[in-house]
C-alpha cells in the first residue's frame, strides 16, 4: 500500500491548516498502468517549498485540482520502467513527484542521480533547485566586491547559500531572519551583521545601523512590507533580486500587501529583477552552477543545513509550518530510506 | 525689470492650481551681485517637465523653498559673465535656470550651445534631456528585433522619441495616450497599434487585442494602475523601463496607487528598471546619444513635436496643465527671442 497526501480544500483568505489536506492509503500504482516511457518510483525524499503555496490556493494560476495527490520536487528509486533510459534501481529526481510512497512519472522529465558521491537528499538540497536559485540570482545581480547585500529569510534554504556565495565575492552581508539562532548560523556562514525581524520594532532604524550608506543588493525572499522599505534604502544602481514572497503567499488577492515605493527606483536608478530558476535551465548559468557546486561539495567548501521531517504522514504539517518561519535550513520530508 | 514665477504655497493632497504660484515683477539681478564664475543669463526658453511636480509638493525630498523663484532646465543668452569660459552673447543651457526673464547661474553647471546648426530650443527638445532619456532607457531594455513594446504617454516628450527609436530597431510598437490625435501622431512615427486610455474602459482587454502574445518591453511614463496591469501581461523575460510616474505625481503619500502585482515578475522572470538620465551623464550612453542624435537631426531623420506656450506669465498654467494630459509633444515655455 502507498500513503498519499491529497488536497481536499483550497486555502482561502490566508488560512492554511491540516484540514486542507488528507493523508490516505491507497494501492501502489499497478505496473500495467505505466504508459510508454514512464517510471514507477519508490519515493525516498520530497522537497517542501514555499512557492507550493500557490498550488494549494484557490484561484491561483497554478492551483492543483482538488481530491488529487499533491506533487512537487522529489527523489527516489526506480521500481519499474517502460523507458530505455532508466532501469530498476536507478536513483532519479523529478519535479512532479507525488507526495506519496510511490509515484508514476515521465522519463522525459526525470534526471538520473549520482549516488556514489552524494547522498540522495543532496539532490533536493545543496545540488538542487534552491542552490541553483541562489547561484543564479546572485549572478543576475552582477555583484561587485565591497558592495552591501541584505539577505532576507537568511536561515532558509536559499538564504544560507546566498550568504556563502556573497562571502566568496567579498560583499558586506546583512542577514535578516526570524530568530537569533538563524542569525547566528548566518554569521557563522559569513554574514557581517544581522537583524531579527521578529524582535525589531523599527526595521528602518535597524537597517540604517547595519548599512548606513544604503543597500546595493537586496535578496528578496519575503516580499511585502520589507521589500517596500528597502526600495527607499537603495544606493544608486541598487538591485533587488525578487526571488520569493513568502510573507505574501498566505494572502489571497484582497489581502496582499501593496507596494507604495516602487517609484523610488527612478531616483536611485535601481532595478527589480524577478526570476524563476526553471527559466534558466538551458542556459550557461545552469552548467556553470553544476560544475561549481559539484566541486564545492566535494571539497567540503559549502555548508548546507537540512531541516528533515520524518514520514509522509507529517508532510501537511511540515509544509504549513514553513509559513510561520519554523524551518531552519532547507525543509525535506524523508519518506523512506533508499 | 524681470518677471519671475514664485512658489507661494505647496501642493498638497493632489491639488495644484494657479493659487500655488505668483508671477511677480522684480529688478534684474545687478551685475555686482555676480560671484566669481557666474553668469547672468537672459532666458529664451524654459522646459516644463512632469518630474518638477515633486519640487512644488509638500514634504517631498526635492521640495523647493517657499517664496522663492522656481528653477529648472532652461536656455538663454549670456548678458554678463565672471567666468573665463563664457562671454556675453554665448548661448547656454543650465539645469537650474530661474523661471524668470533673467537668471544667475554657475558657469560650472552651464553648457555652451551650438546655435549655428540648431535653434536654441532644440537643446530643450530633440537634443536635450528628454531625447537622452528615451535613448538611454531603450538601451537599458536591450531590445531584440521583433519584440513587442508598449509605450505609455506616447504623445509626450519622451514617448515620441521612444517610438521612433523602437521603429528603427524593428520592434512591434503599441502606443498608449490620452487622445486619438496623439495616437494618430504616434502611428505616423511608427506605432503599429494604439490605445486611447481615456475612452477605453477595459485596458486589459484592449492590451490583449493589440499584444495577444504578451508584452516584452513596457515603457512606463505613468506608473500606477497601468503599470500594475502590465506587470501581469509580460512574456518571459519582460522588462519595464520605469521612467516616470505622471499619474502619481499628483498624489501625496496617502493617496498614491499601491502596486499589488510586483510579485508577478517572479513567474515571468521579468525586471523593472528604474533610471534617472542624470546618473548616466558620464557614461558611454551619453556620448553615444549625442553622436547619434546630432546625425539624426542633421539628416532630418527624427521628428520632434514641441508644444510651445508663449510668455513667462503663462508658465504656471503651462505646468499645471501637464498633469491633465493637455500637452502634445514636449512642452516649452518661450520667454523671449534670442
XYZ file of C-alpha atoms in Angstrom:
676
model
C 0.000 0.000 0.000
C 1.035 3.651 -0.534
C 0.190 6.598 1.668
C -0.615 9.782 -0.287
C -1.299 13.435 0.592
C -4.419 14.804 -1.120
C -5.602 18.400 -1.334
C -9.220 18.311 -0.182
C -9.944 22.008 0.290
C -8.260 25.123 -1.121
C -6.551 27.638 1.123
C -8.560 30.873 1.120
C -8.239 34.192 2.907
C -4.808 33.402 4.285
C -5.847 30.255 6.135
C -3.931 27.015 5.690
C -4.446 24.168 8.144
C -4.227 20.384 8.258
C -7.921 20.428 7.365
C -6.944 21.414 3.813
C -5.218 18.041 3.397
C -5.973 14.370 3.871
C -3.397 11.587 4.160
C -4.994 8.495 2.709
C -3.817 4.948 1.995
C -4.260 3.530 -1.492
C -2.947 0.799 -3.772
C 0.532 1.111 -5.203
C 0.085 2.025 -8.911
C -0.075 -1.263 -10.873
C 2.748 -1.934 -13.331
C 0.319 -2.372 -16.198
C -0.878 1.243 -15.768
C 2.536 2.555 -16.884
C 2.451 4.119 -20.325
C 5.443 4.070 -22.661
C 8.443 5.972 -21.247
C 7.204 6.170 -17.684
C 8.738 5.176 -14.368
C 7.272 3.799 -11.159
C 9.354 5.384 -8.414
C 9.567 4.462 -4.718
C 9.944 7.898 -3.088
C 12.733 8.480 -0.578
C 12.591 12.293 -0.090
C 10.310 15.187 -1.019
C 11.023 18.910 -1.087
C 8.636 21.203 0.871
C 8.888 24.618 -0.784
C 7.163 27.946 -0.046
C 6.234 28.518 -3.695
C 3.943 25.466 -3.439
C 1.564 27.718 -1.521
C 0.235 28.820 -4.885
C -0.601 25.214 -5.775
C -2.982 24.853 -2.819
C -4.600 28.308 -3.020
C -7.958 28.957 -4.629
C -7.962 30.800 -7.940
C -4.193 30.747 -8.403
C -2.866 30.262 -11.907
C -1.084 27.197 -10.530
C -3.894 25.683 -8.411
C -3.858 21.880 -8.179
C -7.134 20.089 -8.808
C -8.953 19.084 -5.623
C -9.087 15.460 -4.401
C -5.816 14.626 -6.119
C -2.385 13.846 -4.762
C -0.091 16.865 -4.338
C 3.140 16.777 -6.296
C 6.463 18.597 -6.207
C 10.202 18.106 -6.479
C 11.277 14.707 -5.136
C 13.815 11.897 -5.383
C 13.534 8.125 -5.203
C 14.455 4.742 -6.644
C 13.042 3.341 -9.866
C 10.959 0.184 -9.202
C 9.778 -0.344 -12.761
C 10.450 1.377 -16.085
C 8.994 1.407 -19.596
C 11.845 3.664 -20.765
C 15.114 2.514 -22.324
C 16.952 5.227 -20.390
C 16.099 4.044 -16.877
C 16.187 0.657 -15.148
C 15.015 -0.588 -11.757
C 17.414 0.526 -9.003
C 18.294 3.845 -10.664
C 18.089 6.902 -8.413
C 16.073 9.720 -10.028
C 14.661 13.161 -9.356
C 11.518 14.600 -10.880
C 9.776 17.988 -10.477
C 6.288 16.438 -10.227
C 6.830 13.561 -7.813
C 3.655 12.589 -5.933
C 3.591 13.325 -2.205
C 3.210 9.623 -1.532
C 5.222 6.431 -1.078
C 5.066 5.725 -4.817
C 4.775 7.917 -7.896
C 4.436 7.391 -11.638
C 6.459 9.998 -13.557
C 7.565 10.595 -17.133
C 11.068 9.513 -18.082
C 11.428 12.720 -20.126
C 11.245 14.967 -17.038
C 13.310 12.653 -14.804
C 17.020 13.069 -14.117
C 19.329 10.174 -13.154
C 21.287 10.973 -9.989
C 24.840 10.345 -8.839
C 24.515 8.368 -5.594
C 28.150 7.259 -5.439
C 29.444 10.654 -4.317
C 26.386 12.306 -2.802
C 23.507 11.171 -0.585
C 20.168 11.150 -2.401
C 18.752 14.099 -0.487
C 21.694 16.295 -1.575
C 19.900 16.492 -4.911
C 16.986 18.227 -3.168
C 19.421 20.398 -1.238
C 22.935 21.581 -1.913
C 22.943 20.355 -5.539
C 19.283 21.072 -6.146
C 16.880 23.830 -7.087
C 17.485 26.029 -4.060
C 21.245 26.220 -4.586
C 20.790 26.941 -8.273
C 18.313 29.665 -7.330
C 20.919 31.251 -5.043
C 23.685 30.978 -7.630
C 21.555 32.280 -10.479
C 20.008 35.227 -8.636
C 23.368 36.418 -7.420
C 24.813 36.138 -10.921
C 21.913 38.229 -12.298
C 22.655 40.925 -9.674
C 26.222 41.324 -11.063
C 27.732 41.948 -7.616
C 30.932 43.969 -7.203
C 33.428 43.418 -4.412
C 32.713 45.612 -1.387
C 29.032 46.113 -2.130
C 26.436 45.721 0.623
C 23.913 42.899 0.272
C 20.904 42.379 2.538
C 19.568 38.798 2.573
C 16.056 38.132 3.852
C 14.998 34.681 5.119
C 18.710 34.219 5.733
C 18.156 30.989 7.657
C 16.193 29.408 4.820
C 17.107 27.069 2.021
C 18.185 29.736 -0.438
C 19.443 32.357 2.015
C 22.162 30.169 3.520
C 23.690 29.590 0.074
C 23.380 33.237 -0.951
C 25.386 34.219 2.134
C 28.211 31.792 1.397
C 28.444 32.858 -2.254
C 28.299 36.549 -1.250
C 31.130 35.958 1.214
C 33.275 34.405 -1.515
C 32.602 37.513 -3.657
C 33.762 39.888 -0.915
C 30.401 41.524 -0.217
C 29.336 43.157 3.037
C 26.464 40.920 4.173
C 23.461 41.751 6.349
C 21.255 38.772 7.289
C 17.581 39.156 8.202
C 15.689 36.234 9.742
C 13.058 35.310 12.312
C 15.366 34.114 15.121
C 18.679 34.803 16.849
C 19.630 31.172 16.255
C 19.235 31.525 12.489
C 21.145 34.803 12.538
C 23.968 33.214 14.494
C 24.162 30.495 11.866
C 24.091 33.125 9.104
C 27.003 34.900 10.787
C 28.919 31.604 11.018
C 28.481 31.353 7.224
C 29.852 34.840 6.635
C 27.199 37.475 7.428
C 28.777 40.646 8.859
C 25.625 41.756 10.682
C 22.105 40.507 11.273
C 18.604 41.636 12.199
C 15.954 39.512 13.917
C 12.777 40.953 12.385
C 10.546 39.346 14.995
C 12.163 41.277 17.848
C 12.852 44.507 15.905
C 10.196 47.227 16.006
C 11.844 49.746 13.716
C 13.337 47.957 10.714
C 14.251 51.257 9.014
C 16.373 52.280 12.004
C 17.908 48.807 12.266
C 18.874 48.847 8.581
C 20.377 52.291 8.975
C 22.666 50.987 11.711
C 23.964 47.987 9.741
C 24.036 49.689 6.308
C 24.375 53.432 6.958
C 25.413 54.171 3.351
C 22.443 52.302 1.917
C 21.994 48.996 0.146
C 23.446 47.808 -3.162
C 21.742 44.421 -3.438
C 18.644 43.132 -1.685
C 17.933 39.430 -1.822
C 14.179 39.342 -1.520
C 12.714 36.076 -0.269
C 9.787 37.654 1.526
C 8.149 40.491 -0.451
C 5.628 42.779 1.222
C 6.484 45.472 3.724
C 10.217 44.701 3.966
C 10.665 44.986 0.195
C 8.726 48.263 0.259
C 11.013 49.647 2.938
C 14.193 48.578 1.177
C 13.071 50.197 -2.092
C 13.702 53.515 -0.303
C 17.134 52.450 1.021
C 18.947 51.714 -2.214
C 22.201 53.349 -3.166
C 22.428 54.497 -6.774
C 22.116 51.490 -9.133
C 20.719 49.230 -6.395
C 19.260 45.852 -7.342
C 16.506 43.804 -5.720
C 16.643 40.132 -6.618
C 12.978 39.205 -6.345
C 13.175 35.502 -5.640
C 10.171 34.785 -3.446
C 7.457 36.382 -1.416
C 6.873 34.026 1.498
C 5.201 36.800 3.503
C 2.670 37.134 0.693
C 1.902 33.509 -0.201
C -0.532 33.332 2.709
C -2.517 36.276 1.454
C -5.283 35.949 -1.080
C -5.668 38.672 -3.704
C -7.634 41.037 -1.489
C -5.176 40.964 1.368
C -1.826 41.122 -0.395
C 0.467 43.918 0.782
C 0.546 46.623 -1.897
C 3.829 48.374 -2.583
C 3.876 52.166 -2.406
C 7.577 52.841 -3.011
C 8.297 51.278 -6.413
C 8.591 54.797 -7.854
C 11.729 55.211 -5.713
C 13.680 53.109 -8.209
C 13.562 56.064 -10.602
C 15.568 58.384 -8.359
C 18.011 55.654 -7.318
C 18.370 54.261 -10.860
C 17.659 50.886 -9.274
C 16.196 47.643 -10.649
C 13.938 44.836 -9.529
C 14.957 41.542 -11.100
C 12.442 38.720 -10.912
C 13.304 35.183 -11.904
C 12.278 31.553 -11.863
C 15.177 29.082 -11.836
C 13.285 26.919 -14.329
C 13.504 29.656 -16.981
C 17.307 29.368 -16.924
C 17.808 25.576 -17.026
C 19.027 25.629 -20.622
C 21.488 28.498 -20.129
C 25.183 28.609 -19.225
C 24.112 29.591 -15.717
C 22.958 26.031 -15.036
C 26.017 24.256 -16.400
C 28.248 26.747 -14.554
C 26.310 26.062 -11.364
C 26.618 22.271 -11.591
C 30.363 22.473 -12.233
C 30.939 24.943 -9.393
C 28.768 23.223 -6.790
C 29.979 19.690 -7.505
C 33.484 20.989 -6.777
C 32.436 22.982 -3.708
C 30.615 19.991 -2.192
C 33.436 17.557 -2.972
C 35.950 19.900 -1.354
C 33.693 20.417 1.659
C 33.673 24.153 0.979
C 29.975 24.782 1.305
C 27.689 24.260 4.256
C 24.099 23.281 3.796
C 21.616 22.796 6.580
C 18.732 20.414 6.007
C 15.608 20.519 8.148
C 14.298 16.975 7.820
C 10.797 15.942 8.865
C 10.291 12.173 9.040
C 7.314 10.408 7.483
C 4.907 11.148 4.649
C 2.021 11.495 7.125
C 3.803 14.528 8.615
C 4.005 16.243 5.205
C 0.990 18.586 5.647
C 2.308 19.956 8.958
C 5.847 20.205 7.594
C 4.513 22.314 4.722
C 2.131 24.519 6.747
C 4.901 25.294 9.262
C 7.051 26.891 6.547
C 4.841 29.981 6.629
C 5.434 30.583 10.326
C 9.205 30.577 9.897
C 9.515 27.206 11.692
C 12.099 25.696 9.356
C 15.799 26.243 9.882
C 17.512 25.249 6.667
C 16.049 23.503 3.664
C 12.946 21.533 4.651
C 12.769 17.996 3.327
C 10.250 15.269 4.035
C 12.047 11.951 4.448
C 9.667 9.283 3.200
C 11.833 6.136 3.208
C 15.471 5.047 3.074
C 16.819 4.158 -0.395
C 12.596 94.636 -14.861
C 12.259 90.831 -14.749
C 9.117 88.795 -14.281
C 9.583 85.723 -12.058
C 7.430 82.737 -11.010
C 7.473 82.146 -7.251
C 6.133 79.155 -5.336
C 3.914 80.657 -2.636
C 2.082 77.555 -1.386
C 2.923 73.838 -1.617
C 0.725 71.423 -3.495
C -0.963 69.079 -1.019
C -3.493 66.268 -1.341
C -3.256 66.147 -5.112
C -4.283 69.780 -5.653
C -2.230 72.061 -7.851
C -3.692 75.376 -9.055
C -2.521 78.810 -10.109
C -3.007 79.786 -6.466
C 0.174 77.853 -5.628
C 2.174 80.313 -7.713
C 2.644 84.070 -8.068
C 4.143 85.850 -11.053
C 5.858 88.961 -9.706
C 7.982 91.692 -11.231
C 11.379 92.448 -9.710
C 14.690 94.119 -10.538
C 17.052 92.367 -12.946
C 19.915 90.933 -10.802
C 22.621 93.621 -10.566
C 25.961 92.833 -12.194
C 27.822 93.458 -8.933
C 25.890 90.608 -7.256
C 27.639 88.038 -9.529
C 30.177 85.928 -7.671
C 33.258 84.535 -9.381
C 32.427 82.077 -12.187
C 28.808 83.009 -12.530
C 26.688 84.091 -15.464
C 23.783 86.489 -15.819
C 21.558 84.904 -18.455
C 18.642 86.401 -20.369
C 16.249 83.463 -20.643
C 14.792 82.498 -24.008
C 13.122 79.137 -23.259
C 12.259 77.021 -20.220
C 11.402 73.331 -20.004
C 8.146 72.388 -18.218
C 8.626 68.810 -17.010
C 6.338 66.439 -15.075
C 9.085 65.481 -12.601
C 9.024 69.092 -11.334
C 5.818 68.180 -9.555
C 7.995 66.893 -6.736
C 9.620 70.325 -6.417
C 6.315 72.034 -5.635
C 4.860 69.333 -3.361
C 4.940 69.493 0.410
C 7.285 67.106 2.197
C 9.000 65.853 -0.940
C 12.700 65.158 -0.772
C 13.063 67.700 -3.576
C 10.707 70.435 -2.312
C 11.710 73.987 -3.280
C 11.712 76.583 -0.513
C 8.579 78.751 -0.460
C 8.576 82.385 -1.623
C 11.481 81.745 -3.996
C 11.687 81.624 -7.755
C 11.133 78.189 -9.288
C 14.012 76.812 -11.350
C 14.506 74.079 -13.924
C 16.154 73.256 -17.211
C 16.394 76.322 -19.450
C 18.348 78.043 -22.229
C 19.278 81.661 -22.872
C 21.911 84.200 -23.844
C 24.741 85.308 -21.558
C 24.424 89.026 -20.689
C 27.354 89.196 -18.284
C 29.981 86.709 -17.119
C 32.605 86.446 -14.367
C 33.899 83.212 -15.891
C 36.731 82.898 -18.396
C 34.806 80.190 -20.229
C 31.775 82.288 -21.193
C 31.334 85.706 -22.745
C 28.312 87.923 -23.400
C 26.351 86.662 -26.390
C 27.066 82.976 -25.747
C 24.064 80.665 -25.830
C 23.929 78.386 -22.772
C 21.777 75.786 -21.059
C 21.605 75.187 -17.320
C 19.588 72.694 -15.213
C 18.657 75.318 -12.583
C 17.606 78.273 -14.688
C 15.179 80.605 -12.881
C 11.606 80.702 -14.210
C 12.045 84.398 -14.957
C 13.329 86.767 -17.620
C 16.806 86.707 -16.099
C 18.753 84.152 -14.079
C 22.114 83.981 -12.334
C 23.686 80.535 -12.748
C 27.059 78.913 -12.108
C 29.425 78.582 -15.054
C 30.352 75.097 -13.827
C 26.844 73.706 -14.445
C 26.303 75.609 -17.707
C 26.821 74.154 -21.177
C 27.654 76.285 -24.243
C 25.268 75.549 -27.117
C 25.639 75.201 -30.878
C 23.280 77.798 -32.364
C 24.728 77.651 -35.864
C 23.114 74.324 -36.740
C 20.214 74.104 -34.315
C 17.630 76.526 -32.934
C 18.103 77.275 -29.240
C 15.013 75.384 -28.130
C 16.278 72.172 -29.799
C 18.567 71.897 -26.787
C 15.494 71.591 -24.568
C 13.931 69.194 -27.040
C 15.350 66.823 -29.594
C 18.960 67.200 -28.381
C 18.055 67.572 -24.722
C 17.214 65.615 -21.622
C 14.036 64.021 -22.930
C 15.703 62.530 -26.004
C 18.586 61.228 -23.919
C 16.061 59.710 -21.537
C 14.401 57.885 -24.451
C 17.708 56.706 -25.897
C 19.099 55.583 -22.544
C 16.017 53.744 -21.314
C 15.670 51.832 -24.545
C 19.359 50.884 -24.433
C 18.931 49.602 -20.860
C 15.998 47.426 -22.025
C 18.289 45.613 -24.531
C 15.535 45.288 -27.156
C 15.605 42.492 -29.718
C 14.140 42.781 -33.196
C 10.521 41.621 -33.334
C 9.793 42.172 -29.672
C 6.606 43.953 -28.586
C 6.973 47.297 -26.807
C 4.122 49.219 -25.190
C 4.787 52.950 -24.799
C 2.689 54.965 -22.340
C 2.305 58.750 -22.659
C 3.145 58.119 -26.305
C 2.301 61.702 -27.296
C 4.665 63.186 -24.731
C 8.191 64.459 -24.900
C 9.873 61.129 -24.245
C 7.286 58.830 -25.808
C 7.561 60.289 -29.314
C 11.312 59.608 -29.380
C 10.943 56.122 -27.889
C 8.573 55.218 -30.734
C 10.959 56.409 -33.457
C 13.923 54.569 -31.922
C 11.816 51.435 -31.420
C 10.773 51.588 -35.084
C 14.393 51.750 -36.188
C 15.080 48.651 -34.034
C 12.278 46.663 -35.687
C 10.018 46.380 -32.648
C 6.247 45.894 -32.701
C 5.003 49.121 -31.110
C 1.797 49.785 -29.160
C 1.180 53.432 -28.224
C -0.992 54.453 -25.269
C -2.058 58.072 -24.858
C -4.928 60.301 -23.793
C -6.275 61.253 -27.248
C -6.900 59.921 -30.737
C -4.905 62.849 -32.128
C -1.799 61.854 -30.142
C -2.255 58.228 -31.151
C -2.541 59.199 -34.809
C 0.737 61.090 -34.478
C 2.315 58.096 -32.714
C 1.226 55.883 -35.609
C 2.728 58.351 -38.080
C 6.024 57.936 -36.193
C 5.888 54.158 -36.418
C 3.465 52.749 -33.830
C 1.704 49.617 -35.140
C -1.330 49.985 -32.867
C -2.611 52.396 -30.256
C -4.981 52.668 -27.290
C -6.726 55.840 -26.098
C -6.885 55.204 -22.347
C -9.444 57.936 -21.788
C -12.032 56.233 -23.989
C -11.121 52.620 -23.115
C -12.954 51.004 -20.220
C -11.175 47.671 -20.175
C -7.440 48.212 -20.656
C -6.670 44.523 -20.060
C -8.941 43.513 -22.948
C -7.552 46.286 -25.162
C -3.973 45.164 -24.499
C -4.918 41.588 -25.253
C -6.156 42.633 -28.690
C -3.027 44.574 -29.670
C -0.498 42.272 -27.953
C -2.157 38.838 -27.722
C 1.146 37.058 -27.020
C 2.020 39.427 -24.180
C 4.492 42.258 -23.767
C 8.288 42.187 -23.948
C 9.053 45.816 -23.045
C 6.866 48.346 -21.283
C 7.947 51.968 -21.389
C 6.442 53.330 -18.196
C 5.893 57.072 -18.120
C 2.812 56.922 -15.926
C 3.118 54.419 -13.050
C 0.058 53.461 -11.014
C -2.730 51.236 -12.246
C -1.458 50.796 -15.807
C 1.952 49.604 -14.594
C 0.200 47.217 -12.201
C -1.849 45.750 -15.047
C 1.111 45.354 -17.359
C 3.119 43.539 -14.679
C 0.690 40.660 -15.263
C 0.995 40.800 -19.076
C 4.708 40.227 -19.516
C 6.102 37.477 -21.646
C 9.027 35.593 -20.132
C 11.980 37.962 -19.534
C 9.794 41.078 -19.892
C 11.213 44.457 -18.921
C 9.512 47.571 -17.591
C 11.528 50.724 -18.129
C 10.359 52.820 -15.177
C 10.979 56.319 -16.437
C 8.251 58.389 -14.824
C 5.025 58.230 -12.929
C 2.990 61.198 -14.106
C -0.231 59.610 -12.858
C 1.315 59.512 -9.386
C 2.963 62.928 -9.122
C -0.374 64.492 -8.226
C -0.896 62.154 -5.316
C 0.505 62.842 -1.866
C 1.840 59.912 0.159
C -1.542 58.818 1.457
C -3.183 58.657 -1.942
C -0.506 57.064 -4.098
C -1.642 53.965 -6.014
C -0.105 50.893 -4.403
C 1.044 48.083 -6.675
C -0.284 44.595 -5.987
C 1.264 42.662 -8.875
C 5.018 43.165 -8.448
C 5.263 39.519 -7.375
C 4.277 38.569 -10.932
C 7.815 39.358 -12.093
C 8.957 36.160 -10.382
C 6.907 33.844 -12.583
C 7.662 35.809 -15.759
C 11.384 36.228 -14.911
C 10.804 39.908 -15.648
C 12.567 43.070 -14.481
C 11.697 46.625 -13.526
C 14.499 49.013 -14.498
C 14.393 52.459 -12.922
C 16.691 55.250 -14.040
C 17.457 58.955 -13.925
C 19.186 60.290 -17.034
C 21.472 62.369 -14.792
C 23.013 59.206 -13.321
C 24.314 58.270 -16.770
C 25.784 61.580 -17.979
C 29.377 60.353 -17.566
C 28.838 57.031 -19.349
C 29.230 55.942 -22.964
C 25.444 56.138 -23.249
C 25.610 59.938 -23.258
C 28.399 60.289 -25.805
C 26.707 57.671 -27.997
C 23.447 59.619 -27.746
C 24.980 62.962 -28.737
C 26.717 61.425 -31.743
C 23.612 59.567 -32.896
C 21.135 62.411 -32.402
C 23.281 65.115 -33.956
C 23.401 62.955 -37.067
C 19.683 62.096 -36.981
C 18.697 65.753 -36.614
C 21.101 66.933 -39.317
C 19.780 64.302 -41.711
C 16.186 65.185 -40.833
C 15.593 61.599 -39.764
C 13.866 62.276 -36.476
C 10.640 64.103 -35.777
C 10.137 66.058 -32.631
C 6.974 67.875 -31.694
C 7.263 70.901 -29.431
C 4.266 72.245 -27.532
C 5.237 75.876 -27.011
C 3.440 78.170 -24.577
C 4.287 81.838 -25.046
C 5.193 84.133 -22.165
C 6.672 83.674 -18.701
C 3.389 84.789 -17.101
C 1.719 81.698 -18.613
C 4.280 79.363 -17.004
C 2.136 78.274 -14.004
C -0.786 77.228 -16.247
C 1.549 75.580 -18.751
C 2.985 73.475 -15.917
C -0.309 72.627 -14.174
C -1.851 71.509 -17.483
C 0.786 68.787 -17.911
C -1.000 66.682 -15.313
C -4.265 66.657 -17.227
C -2.592 65.360 -20.403
C -3.012 68.756 -22.151
C 0.400 68.826 -23.785
C 1.012 67.236 -27.148
C 4.741 66.968 -27.568
C 7.451 68.415 -25.413
C 6.151 71.457 -23.509
C 8.368 74.508 -23.583
C 7.736 77.999 -22.246
C 9.007 80.561 -24.739
C 10.149 83.556 -22.705
C 11.880 85.750 -25.302
C 13.565 85.560 -28.698
C 17.377 85.259 -28.645
